[in-house]
XYZ file of C-alpha atoms in Angstrom:
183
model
C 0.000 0.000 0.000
C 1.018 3.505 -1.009
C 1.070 6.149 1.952
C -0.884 9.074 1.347
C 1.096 12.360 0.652
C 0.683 14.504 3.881
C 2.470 17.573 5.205
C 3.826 18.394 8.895
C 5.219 21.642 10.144
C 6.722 22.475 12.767
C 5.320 25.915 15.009
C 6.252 29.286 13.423
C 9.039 30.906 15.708
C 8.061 34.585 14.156
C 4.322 33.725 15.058
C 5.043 32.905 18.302
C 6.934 35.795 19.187
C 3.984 37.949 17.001
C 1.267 36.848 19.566
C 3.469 36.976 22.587
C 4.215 40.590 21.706
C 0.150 41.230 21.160
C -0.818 39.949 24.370
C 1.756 41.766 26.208
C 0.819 45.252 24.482
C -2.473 44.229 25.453
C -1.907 43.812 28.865
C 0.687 46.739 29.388
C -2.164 49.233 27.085
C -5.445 47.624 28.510
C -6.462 47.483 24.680
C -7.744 44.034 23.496
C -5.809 42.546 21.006
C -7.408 42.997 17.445
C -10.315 40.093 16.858
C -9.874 37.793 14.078
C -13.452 37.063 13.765
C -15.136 36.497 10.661
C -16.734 39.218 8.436
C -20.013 39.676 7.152
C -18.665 39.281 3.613
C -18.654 35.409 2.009
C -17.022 33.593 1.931
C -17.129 33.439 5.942
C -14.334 31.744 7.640
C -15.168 31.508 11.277
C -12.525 31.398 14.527
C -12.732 29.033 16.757
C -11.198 27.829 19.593
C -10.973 24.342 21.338
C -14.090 24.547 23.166
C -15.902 26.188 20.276
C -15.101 22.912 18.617
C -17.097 20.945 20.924
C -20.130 22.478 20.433
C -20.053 22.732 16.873
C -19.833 18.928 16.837
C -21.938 18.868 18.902
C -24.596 21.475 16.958
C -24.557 18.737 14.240
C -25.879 15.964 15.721
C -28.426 13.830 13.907
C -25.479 14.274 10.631
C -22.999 12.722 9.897
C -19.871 14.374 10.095
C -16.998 14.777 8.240
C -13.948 16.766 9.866
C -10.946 17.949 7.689
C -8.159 19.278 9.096
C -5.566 21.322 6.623
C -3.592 24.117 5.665
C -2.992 26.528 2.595
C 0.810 25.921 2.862
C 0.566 21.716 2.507
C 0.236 20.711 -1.026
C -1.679 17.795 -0.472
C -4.690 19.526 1.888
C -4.898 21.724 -1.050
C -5.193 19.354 -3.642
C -7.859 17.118 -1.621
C -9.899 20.270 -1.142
C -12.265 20.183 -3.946
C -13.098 16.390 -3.399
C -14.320 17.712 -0.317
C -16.294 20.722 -2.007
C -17.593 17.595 -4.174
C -18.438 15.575 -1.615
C -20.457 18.042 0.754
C -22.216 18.713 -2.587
C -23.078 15.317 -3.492
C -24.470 14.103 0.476
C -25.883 17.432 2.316
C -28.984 16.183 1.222
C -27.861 12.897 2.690
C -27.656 13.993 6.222
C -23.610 14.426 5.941
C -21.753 17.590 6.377
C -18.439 18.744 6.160
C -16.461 20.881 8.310
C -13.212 22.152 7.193
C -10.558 23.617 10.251
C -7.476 25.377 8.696
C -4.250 25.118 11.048
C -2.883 28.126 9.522
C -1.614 31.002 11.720
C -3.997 33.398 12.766
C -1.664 36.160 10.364
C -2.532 34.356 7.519
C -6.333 34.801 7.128
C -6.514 36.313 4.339
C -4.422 33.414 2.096
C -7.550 30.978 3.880
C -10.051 33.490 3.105
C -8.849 33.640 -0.839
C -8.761 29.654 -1.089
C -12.091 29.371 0.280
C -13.720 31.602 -2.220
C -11.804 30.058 -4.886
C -12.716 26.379 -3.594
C -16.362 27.762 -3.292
C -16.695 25.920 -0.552
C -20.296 25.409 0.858
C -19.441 24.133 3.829
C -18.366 25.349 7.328
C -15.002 26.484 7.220
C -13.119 27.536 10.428
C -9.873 28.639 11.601
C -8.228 28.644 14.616
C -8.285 31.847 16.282
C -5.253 31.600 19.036
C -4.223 28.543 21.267
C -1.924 25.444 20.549
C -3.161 23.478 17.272
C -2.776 20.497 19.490
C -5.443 21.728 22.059
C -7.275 22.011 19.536
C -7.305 19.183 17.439
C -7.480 17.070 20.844
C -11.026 17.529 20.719
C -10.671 15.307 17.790
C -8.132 13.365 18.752
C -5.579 13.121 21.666
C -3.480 10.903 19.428
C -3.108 13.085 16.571
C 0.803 12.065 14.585
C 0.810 15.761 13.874
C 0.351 15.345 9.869
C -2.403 16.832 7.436
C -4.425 16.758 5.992
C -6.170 14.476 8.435
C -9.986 13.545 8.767
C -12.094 12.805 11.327
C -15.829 10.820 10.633
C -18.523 11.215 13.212
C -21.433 9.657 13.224
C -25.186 10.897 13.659
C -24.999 10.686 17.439
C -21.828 12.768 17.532
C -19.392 9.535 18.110
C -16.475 9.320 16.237
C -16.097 6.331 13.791
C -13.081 4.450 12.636
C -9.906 5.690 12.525
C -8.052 8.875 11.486
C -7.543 9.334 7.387
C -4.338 10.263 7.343
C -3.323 11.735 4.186
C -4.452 12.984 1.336
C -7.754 11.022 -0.096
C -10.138 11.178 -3.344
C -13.322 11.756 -3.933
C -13.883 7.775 -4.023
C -12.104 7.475 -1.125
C -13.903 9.685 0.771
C -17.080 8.284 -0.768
C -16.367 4.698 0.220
C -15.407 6.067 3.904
C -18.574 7.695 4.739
C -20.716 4.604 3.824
C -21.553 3.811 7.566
C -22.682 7.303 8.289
C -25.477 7.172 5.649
C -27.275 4.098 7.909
């Protein structure tokens, strides 16, 4: 069996230093450090934080769910991307959605905001707005390897199924994977 192409990066140095530096000015100026949150204009990329991604799995019970974790900068996420776009097309009438969480930095919004709306992706999209990816991808899966793209199936009752897709999968792979969330 061929492994699937995936990416892995390791945390940002500059980025770190960025959003020590903002939280500190915040702190020392008692102004709030500028909000990341999505605009009114589509295509809307949502923050979201560890705990936000509880409930949004949680907000789509009775669905099954299809979590894909990715990046602009990894090759493989964005060549997957529009078998996703294809996929959430072909089954939202099927009860299955897909939610797509970018791992990008916060600072680069914009290039996720640009591939979205070129994607035209239907779906949820959402980025994370501060905190360590691996909090946040804990909520899917304490033994995350660290690589994307990577995605998660859950089924109607919120419960995750099978294991992680690691790598980067086709439409027909995708297809053949959500078979036990259609029952």
């Amino acid at each position: 069996m061929v492994a699937s192409p995936t990416c892995r990066r390791k945390p940002n140095g500059r980025a770190m230093v960025l959003a020590a530096l903002l939280g500190a000015a915040a702190i020392l100026t008692g102004v709030a450090a500028p909000s990341v949150r999505a605009q009114d204009s589509q295509p809307t990329v949502q923050s979201i934080r560890a705990r936000d991604l509880k409930e949004v799995l949680a907000a789509h019970k009775g669905k099954g769910v299809v979590v894909n974790l990715w990046a602009t900068w990894c090759p493989p996420c964005v060549a997957e991307f529009p078998d996703l776009v294809k996929l959430h097309q072909t089954y939202k009438d099927k009860g299955i959605t897909v939610i797509a969480v970018s791992l990008d930095e916060v600072s680069d919004r914009q290039e996720v905001v640009s591939f979205i709306a070129k994607q035209k992706a239907p779906f949820p999209v959402y980025m994370r707005e501060g905190g360590s990816v691996e909090s946040l991808v804990n909520v899917l899966d304490r033994g995350w390897g660290g690589s994307i793209p990577t995605t998660y199936l859950f089924d109607r009752n919120g419960k995750r199924v099978g294991k992680a897709l690691v790598g980067k999968r086709t439409y027909e792979q995708f297809e053949a994977a959500i078979q036990p969330l259609l029952k």
